Short mmCIF file of C-alpha atoms and ligand atoms in Angstrom, two decimals:
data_model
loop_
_atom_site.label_atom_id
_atom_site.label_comp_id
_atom_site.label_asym_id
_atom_site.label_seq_id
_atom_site.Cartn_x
_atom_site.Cartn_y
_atom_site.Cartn_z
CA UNK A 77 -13.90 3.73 28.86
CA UNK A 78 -14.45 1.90 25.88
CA UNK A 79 -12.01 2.05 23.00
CA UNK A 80 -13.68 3.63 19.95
CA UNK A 81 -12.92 1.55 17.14
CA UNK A 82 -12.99 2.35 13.37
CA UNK A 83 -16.48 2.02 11.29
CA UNK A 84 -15.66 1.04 7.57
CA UNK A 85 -18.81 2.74 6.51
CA UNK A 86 -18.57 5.73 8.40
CA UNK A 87 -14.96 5.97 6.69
CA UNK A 88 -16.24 5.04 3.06
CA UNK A 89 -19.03 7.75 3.46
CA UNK A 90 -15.67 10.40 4.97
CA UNK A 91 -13.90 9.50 1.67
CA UNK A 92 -16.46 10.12 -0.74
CA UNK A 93 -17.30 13.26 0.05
CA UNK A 94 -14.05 14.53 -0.52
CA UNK A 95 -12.48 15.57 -3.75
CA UNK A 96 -11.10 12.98 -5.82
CA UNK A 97 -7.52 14.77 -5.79
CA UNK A 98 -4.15 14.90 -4.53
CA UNK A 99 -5.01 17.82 -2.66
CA UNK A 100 -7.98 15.91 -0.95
CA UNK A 101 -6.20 12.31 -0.37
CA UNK A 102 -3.72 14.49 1.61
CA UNK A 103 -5.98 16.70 3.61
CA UNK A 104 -4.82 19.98 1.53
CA UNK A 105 -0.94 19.48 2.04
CA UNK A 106 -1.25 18.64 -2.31
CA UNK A 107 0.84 19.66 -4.65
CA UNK A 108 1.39 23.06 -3.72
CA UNK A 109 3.22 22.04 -0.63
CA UNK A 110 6.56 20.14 -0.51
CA UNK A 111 4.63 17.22 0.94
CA UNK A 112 3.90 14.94 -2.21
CA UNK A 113 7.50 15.56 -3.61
CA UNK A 114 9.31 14.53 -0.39
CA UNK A 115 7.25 11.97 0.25
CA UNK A 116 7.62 10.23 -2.90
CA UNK A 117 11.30 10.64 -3.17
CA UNK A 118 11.94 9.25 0.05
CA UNK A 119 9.67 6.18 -0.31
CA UNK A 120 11.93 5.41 -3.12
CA UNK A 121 14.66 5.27 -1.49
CA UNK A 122 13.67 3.02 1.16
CA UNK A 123 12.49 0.92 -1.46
CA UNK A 124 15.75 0.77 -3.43
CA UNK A 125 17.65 0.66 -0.34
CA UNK A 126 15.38 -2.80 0.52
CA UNK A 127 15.51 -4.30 -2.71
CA UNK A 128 18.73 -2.95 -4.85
CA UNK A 129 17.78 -4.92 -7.81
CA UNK A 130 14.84 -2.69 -8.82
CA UNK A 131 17.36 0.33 -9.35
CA UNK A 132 17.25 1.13 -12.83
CA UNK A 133 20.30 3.19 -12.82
CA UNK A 134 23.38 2.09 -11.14
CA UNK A 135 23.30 3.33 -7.95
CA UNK A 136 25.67 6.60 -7.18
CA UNK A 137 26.64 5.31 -3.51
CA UNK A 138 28.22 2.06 -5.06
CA UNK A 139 30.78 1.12 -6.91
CA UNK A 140 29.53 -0.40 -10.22
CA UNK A 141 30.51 -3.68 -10.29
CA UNK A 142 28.52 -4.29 -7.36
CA UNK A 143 25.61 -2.79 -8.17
CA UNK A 144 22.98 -5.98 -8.46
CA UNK A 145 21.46 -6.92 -12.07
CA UNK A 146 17.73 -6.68 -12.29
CA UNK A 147 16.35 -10.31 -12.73
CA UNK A 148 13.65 -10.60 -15.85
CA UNK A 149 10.90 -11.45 -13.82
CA UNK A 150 8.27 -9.05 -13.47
CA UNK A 151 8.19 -7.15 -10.10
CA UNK A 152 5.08 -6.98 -8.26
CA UNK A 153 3.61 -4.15 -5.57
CA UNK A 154 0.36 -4.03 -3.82
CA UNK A 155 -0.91 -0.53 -3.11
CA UNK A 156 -3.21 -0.23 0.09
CA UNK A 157 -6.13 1.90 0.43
CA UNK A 158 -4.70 3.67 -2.75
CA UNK A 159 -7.12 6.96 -2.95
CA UNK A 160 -6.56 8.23 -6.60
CA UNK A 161 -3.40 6.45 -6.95
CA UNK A 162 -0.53 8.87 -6.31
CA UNK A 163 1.48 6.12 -4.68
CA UNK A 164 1.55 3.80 -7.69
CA UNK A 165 1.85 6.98 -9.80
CA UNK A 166 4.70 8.64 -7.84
CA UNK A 167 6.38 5.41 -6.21
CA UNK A 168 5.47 2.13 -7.67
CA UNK A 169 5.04 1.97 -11.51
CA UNK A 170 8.50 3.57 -11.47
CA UNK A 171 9.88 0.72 -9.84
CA UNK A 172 7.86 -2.46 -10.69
CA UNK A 173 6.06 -4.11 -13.28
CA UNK A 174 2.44 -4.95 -12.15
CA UNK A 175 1.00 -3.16 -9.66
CA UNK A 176 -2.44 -4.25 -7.74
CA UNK A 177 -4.50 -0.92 -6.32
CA UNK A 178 -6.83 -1.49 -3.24
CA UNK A 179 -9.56 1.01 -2.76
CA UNK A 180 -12.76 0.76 -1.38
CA UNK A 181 -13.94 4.36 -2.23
CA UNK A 182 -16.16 4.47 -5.64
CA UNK A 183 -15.06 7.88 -7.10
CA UNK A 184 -11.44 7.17 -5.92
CA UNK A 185 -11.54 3.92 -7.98
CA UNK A 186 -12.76 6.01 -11.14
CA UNK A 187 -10.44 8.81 -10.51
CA UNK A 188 -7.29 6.42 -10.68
CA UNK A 189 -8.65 4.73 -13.68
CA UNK A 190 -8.96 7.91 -15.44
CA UNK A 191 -5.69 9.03 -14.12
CA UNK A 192 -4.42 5.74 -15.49
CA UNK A 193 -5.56 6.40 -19.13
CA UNK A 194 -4.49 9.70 -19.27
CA UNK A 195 -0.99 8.52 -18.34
CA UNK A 196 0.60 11.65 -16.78
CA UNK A 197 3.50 10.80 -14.15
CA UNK A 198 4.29 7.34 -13.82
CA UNK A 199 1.29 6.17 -15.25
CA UNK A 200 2.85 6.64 -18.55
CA UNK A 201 4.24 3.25 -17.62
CA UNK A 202 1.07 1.82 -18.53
CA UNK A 203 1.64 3.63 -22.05
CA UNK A 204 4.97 2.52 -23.48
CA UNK A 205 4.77 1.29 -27.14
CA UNK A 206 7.00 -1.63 -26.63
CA UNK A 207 4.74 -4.29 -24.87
CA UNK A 208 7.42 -6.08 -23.58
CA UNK A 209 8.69 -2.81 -21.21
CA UNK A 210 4.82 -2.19 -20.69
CA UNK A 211 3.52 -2.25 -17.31
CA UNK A 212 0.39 -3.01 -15.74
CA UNK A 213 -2.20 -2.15 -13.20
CA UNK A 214 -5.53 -3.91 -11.80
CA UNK A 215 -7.46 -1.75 -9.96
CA UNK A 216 -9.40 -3.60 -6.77
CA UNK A 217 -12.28 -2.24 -5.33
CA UNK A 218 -12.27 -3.35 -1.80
CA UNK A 219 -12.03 -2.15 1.70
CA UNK A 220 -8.26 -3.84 3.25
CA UNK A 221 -10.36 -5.91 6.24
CA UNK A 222 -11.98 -7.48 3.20
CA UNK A 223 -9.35 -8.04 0.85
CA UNK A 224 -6.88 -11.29 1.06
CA UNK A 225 -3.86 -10.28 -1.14
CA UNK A 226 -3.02 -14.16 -1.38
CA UNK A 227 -6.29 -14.74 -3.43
CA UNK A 228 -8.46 -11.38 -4.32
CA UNK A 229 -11.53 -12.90 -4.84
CA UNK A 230 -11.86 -15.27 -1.99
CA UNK A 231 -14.11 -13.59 0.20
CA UNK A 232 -12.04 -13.02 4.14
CA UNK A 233 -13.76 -14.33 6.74
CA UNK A 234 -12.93 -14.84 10.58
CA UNK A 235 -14.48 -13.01 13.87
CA UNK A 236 -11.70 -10.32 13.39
CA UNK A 237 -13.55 -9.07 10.47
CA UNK A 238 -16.75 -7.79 11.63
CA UNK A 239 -20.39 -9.82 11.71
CA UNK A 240 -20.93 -7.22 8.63
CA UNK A 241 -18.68 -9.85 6.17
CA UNK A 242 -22.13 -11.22 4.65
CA UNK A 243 -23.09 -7.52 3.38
CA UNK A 244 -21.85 -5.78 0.40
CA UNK A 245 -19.49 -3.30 2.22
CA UNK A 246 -17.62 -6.61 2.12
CA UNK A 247 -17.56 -7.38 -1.87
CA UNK A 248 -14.14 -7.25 -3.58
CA UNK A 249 -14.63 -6.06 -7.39
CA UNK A 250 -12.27 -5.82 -9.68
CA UNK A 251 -13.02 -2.79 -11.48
CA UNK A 252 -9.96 -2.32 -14.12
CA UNK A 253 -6.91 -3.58 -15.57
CA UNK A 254 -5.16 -1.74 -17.36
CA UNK A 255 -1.74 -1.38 -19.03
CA UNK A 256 0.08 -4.53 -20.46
CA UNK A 257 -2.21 -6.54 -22.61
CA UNK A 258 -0.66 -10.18 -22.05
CA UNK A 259 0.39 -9.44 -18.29
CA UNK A 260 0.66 -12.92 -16.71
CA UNK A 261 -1.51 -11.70 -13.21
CA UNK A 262 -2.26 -14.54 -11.31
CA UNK A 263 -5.91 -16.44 -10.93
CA UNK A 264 -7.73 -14.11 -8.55
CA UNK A 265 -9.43 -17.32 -7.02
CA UNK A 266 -6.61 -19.28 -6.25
CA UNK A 267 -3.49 -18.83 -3.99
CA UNK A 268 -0.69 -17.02 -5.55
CA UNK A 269 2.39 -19.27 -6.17
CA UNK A 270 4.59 -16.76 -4.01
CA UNK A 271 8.11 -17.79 -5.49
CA UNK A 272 6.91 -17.09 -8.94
CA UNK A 273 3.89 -14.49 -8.20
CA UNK A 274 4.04 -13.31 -4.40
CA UNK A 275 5.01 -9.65 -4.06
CA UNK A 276 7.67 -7.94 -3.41
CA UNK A 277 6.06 -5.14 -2.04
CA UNK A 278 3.29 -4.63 0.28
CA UNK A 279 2.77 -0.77 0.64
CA UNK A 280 0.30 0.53 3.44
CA UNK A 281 0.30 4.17 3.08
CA UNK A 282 -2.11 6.54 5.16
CA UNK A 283 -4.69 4.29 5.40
CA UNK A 284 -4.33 1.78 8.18
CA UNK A 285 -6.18 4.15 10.82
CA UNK A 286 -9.44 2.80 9.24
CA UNK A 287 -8.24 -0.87 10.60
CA UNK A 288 -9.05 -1.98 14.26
CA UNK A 289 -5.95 -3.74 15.69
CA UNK A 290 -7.60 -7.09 15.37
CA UNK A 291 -8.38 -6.01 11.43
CA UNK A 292 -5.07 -4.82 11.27
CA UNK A 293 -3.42 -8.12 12.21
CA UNK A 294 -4.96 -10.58 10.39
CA UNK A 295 -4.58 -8.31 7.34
CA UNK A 296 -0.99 -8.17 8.24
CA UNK A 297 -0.75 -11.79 8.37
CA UNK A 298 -2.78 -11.98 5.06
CA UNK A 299 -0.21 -10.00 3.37
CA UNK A 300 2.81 -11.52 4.73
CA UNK A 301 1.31 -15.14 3.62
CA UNK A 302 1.60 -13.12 -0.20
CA UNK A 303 5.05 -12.10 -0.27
CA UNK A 304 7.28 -13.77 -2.84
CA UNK A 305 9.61 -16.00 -0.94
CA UNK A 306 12.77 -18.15 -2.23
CA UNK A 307 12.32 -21.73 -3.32
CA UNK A 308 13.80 -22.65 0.32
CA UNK A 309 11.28 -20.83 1.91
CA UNK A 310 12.69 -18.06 2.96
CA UNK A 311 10.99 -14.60 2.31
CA UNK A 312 11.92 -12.17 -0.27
CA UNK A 313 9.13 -9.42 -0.20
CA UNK A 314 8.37 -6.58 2.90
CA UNK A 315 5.58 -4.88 4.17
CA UNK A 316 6.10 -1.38 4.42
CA UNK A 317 3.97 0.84 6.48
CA UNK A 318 3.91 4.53 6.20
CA UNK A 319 1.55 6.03 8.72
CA UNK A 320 1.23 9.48 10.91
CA UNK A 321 2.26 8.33 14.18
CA UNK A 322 0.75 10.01 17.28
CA UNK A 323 2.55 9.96 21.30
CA UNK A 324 2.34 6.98 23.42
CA UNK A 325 0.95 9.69 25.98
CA UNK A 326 -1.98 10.56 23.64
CA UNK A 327 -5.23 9.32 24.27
CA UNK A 328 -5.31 9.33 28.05
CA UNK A 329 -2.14 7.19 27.49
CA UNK A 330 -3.05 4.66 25.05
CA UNK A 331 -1.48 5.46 22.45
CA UNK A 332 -4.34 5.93 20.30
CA UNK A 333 -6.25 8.98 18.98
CA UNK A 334 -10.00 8.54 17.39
CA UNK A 335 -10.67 10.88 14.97
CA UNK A 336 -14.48 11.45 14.72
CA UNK A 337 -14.10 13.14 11.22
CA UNK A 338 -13.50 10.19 9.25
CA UNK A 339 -13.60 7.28 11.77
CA UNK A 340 -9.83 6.24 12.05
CA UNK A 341 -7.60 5.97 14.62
CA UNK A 342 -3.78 7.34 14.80
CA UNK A 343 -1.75 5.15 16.83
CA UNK A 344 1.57 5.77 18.62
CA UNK A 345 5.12 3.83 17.75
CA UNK A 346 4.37 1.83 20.72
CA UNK A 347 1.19 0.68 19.65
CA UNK A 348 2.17 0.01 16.37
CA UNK A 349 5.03 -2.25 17.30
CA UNK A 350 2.18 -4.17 19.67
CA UNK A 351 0.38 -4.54 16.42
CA UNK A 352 3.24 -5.86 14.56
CA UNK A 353 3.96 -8.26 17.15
CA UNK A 354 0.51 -9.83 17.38
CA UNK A 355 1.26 -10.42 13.65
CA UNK A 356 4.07 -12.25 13.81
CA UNK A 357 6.43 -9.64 11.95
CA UNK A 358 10.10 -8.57 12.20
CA UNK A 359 10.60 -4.54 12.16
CA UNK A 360 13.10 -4.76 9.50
CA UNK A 361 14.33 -0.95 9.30
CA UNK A 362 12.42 2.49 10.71
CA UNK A 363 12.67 5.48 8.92
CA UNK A 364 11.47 8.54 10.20
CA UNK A 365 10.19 11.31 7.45
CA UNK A 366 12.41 14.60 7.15
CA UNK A 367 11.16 17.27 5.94
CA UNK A 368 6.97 17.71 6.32
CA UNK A 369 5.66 20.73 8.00
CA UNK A 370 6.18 20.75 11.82
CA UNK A 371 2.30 20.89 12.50
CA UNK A 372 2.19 17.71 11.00
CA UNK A 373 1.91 14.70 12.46
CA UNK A 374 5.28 13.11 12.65
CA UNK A 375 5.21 10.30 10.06
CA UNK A 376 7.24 6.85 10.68
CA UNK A 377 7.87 4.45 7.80
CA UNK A 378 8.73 0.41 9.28
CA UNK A 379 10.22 -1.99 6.60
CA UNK A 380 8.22 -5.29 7.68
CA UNK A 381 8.67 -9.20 6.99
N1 SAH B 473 -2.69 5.98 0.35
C1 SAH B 473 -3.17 7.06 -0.50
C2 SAH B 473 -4.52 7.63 -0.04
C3 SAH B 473 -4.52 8.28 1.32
S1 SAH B 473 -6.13 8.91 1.80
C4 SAH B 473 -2.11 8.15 -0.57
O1 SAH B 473 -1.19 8.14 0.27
O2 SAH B 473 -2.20 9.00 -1.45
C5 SAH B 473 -6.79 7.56 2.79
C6 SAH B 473 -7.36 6.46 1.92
O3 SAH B 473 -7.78 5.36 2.73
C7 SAH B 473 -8.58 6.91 1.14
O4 SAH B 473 -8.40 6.62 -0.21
C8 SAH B 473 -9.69 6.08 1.75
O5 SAH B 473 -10.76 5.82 0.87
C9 SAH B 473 -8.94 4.82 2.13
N2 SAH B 473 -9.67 3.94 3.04
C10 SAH B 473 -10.66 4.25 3.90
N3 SAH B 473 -11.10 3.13 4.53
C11 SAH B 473 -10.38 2.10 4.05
C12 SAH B 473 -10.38 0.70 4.29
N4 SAH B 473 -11.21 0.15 5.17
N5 SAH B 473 -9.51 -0.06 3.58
C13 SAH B 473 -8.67 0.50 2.69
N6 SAH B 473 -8.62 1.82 2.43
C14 SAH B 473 -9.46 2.62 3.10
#
């Protein structure tokens, strides 16, 4: 049997039909269920737990002296397939400084800019009087095969990619920035100088179904090329991927479950780990999620570098 494989179109067309909400980005477990909550609060503490210098209170587990200062650079995130932006909302702008947003999906893209002006959550980040503790958002519109995190507006090419990289499905626009007037982002056309402008945090979050594993690779290795790494060369940043995870016995054992709605796939731990090999990358930490409703699929956060 052939493997179905994802169709970015046939996704695109899935997304934009549904409504341009927390509710819909989560398939109706929104904000009337625990889900969003939990979710948040435990992505932040993987984060903090990974990179102790972004607490911005000392944190209660340690004593104080050793809790680590916060250096006065500003922290960058990259926020995959970002829907409306309830990640950068609920998890990043917290956190860090500038945040980019990936989203191919039209009314998503207008939804998080309007979400972004209104300020509510941590969008009010983008808000602050004092421009110097302002943050700052740019807002990409791009499907993740098509988007290099290294240098946004260099068009991704490569056989792993699709022939379709000549159409428009595989334009990268970037639609809004917002937030911090004098931000120093980095030259969209040129490679980011990773010890000064690499990120620290490459967040995939319920999104990477709409990736084939070949897609899914070399976007991998795109983003691990962007991290910020230490003038020795050592790397500073992770990948973290927070995806449903289906059983290795699913799909007549392959690990991998189509789902004809919206054209993605779920893969199983095993399958994901393959992935992650191909690419090169180190499972730094696994965390499972506690807490979402047992009809759920269960849903496995990896720390990656
Ligand atoms: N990560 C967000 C949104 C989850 S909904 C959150 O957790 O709230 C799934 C998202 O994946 C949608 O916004 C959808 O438009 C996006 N998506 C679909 N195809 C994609 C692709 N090829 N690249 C990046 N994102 C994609």
């Amino acid at each position: 049997m052939t493997e179905k494989l994802p169709d970015f179109e046939a996704g695109v067309a899935y997304w934009t039909a549904t409504s341009a909400d927390v509710d819909g980005v989560l398939g109706g477990y929104g904000e009337g269920t625990p889900v969003p909550r939990l979710d948040a609060t435990s992505s932040r503490l993987l984060i903090i737990s990974l990179l102790p210098q972004l607490s911005t209170i000392s944190p209660p587990h340690l004593p104080p002296s050793s809790a680590p200062s916060r250096p006065s650079r500003p922290f960058r995130a990259l926020d995959c397939g970002a829907g409306i932006g309830r990640v950068t909302s609920t998890v990043l702008l917290p956190l860090f400084d500038l945040v980019d947003l990936v989203e191919p999906v039209e009314p998503f893209v207008v939804q998080a800019q309007t979400n972004a002006l209104q300020g509510k959550e941590g969008w009010k980040w983008l808000h602050v009087e004092d421009e110097s503790k302002r943050k700052g958002v740019r807002i990409w519109r791009a499907g993740l095969q098509h988007f290099d995190p290294l240098a946004p507006a260099r068009p991704v090419r490569g056989e792993a990619n699709g022939a379709g990289d000549a159409g428009t499905s595989a334009k990268v626009e970037l639609f809004s920035q917002l937030g911090k007037e004098y931000a120093a982002w980095p030259e969209p056309s040129e490679d980011l100088k990773v010890a000064e402008e690499g990120y620290d945090l490459v967040m995939v979050q319920w999104c990477i179904g709409h990736l084939s594993d070949s897609e899914l690779v070399a976007f991998l290795q795109r983003s691990r090329r962007a991290l910020r790494q230490r003038a020795e060369g050592t790397c500073e940043g992770y990948i973290i991927v927070k995806e449903n995870v289906c059983k290795d016995t699913d799909g007549d054992g392959a690990g991998k479950v189509f789902d004809e709605d919206d054209s993605s796939i779920t893969r199983s731990d095993k399958a994901f780990r393959e992935v992650f090999e191909r690419a090169g990358l180190t499972i730094v930490r696994r965390e499972v999620q506690r807490g979402f409703p047992a009809e759920l699929f269960p849903v496995i956060a990896y720390a990656l570098r």
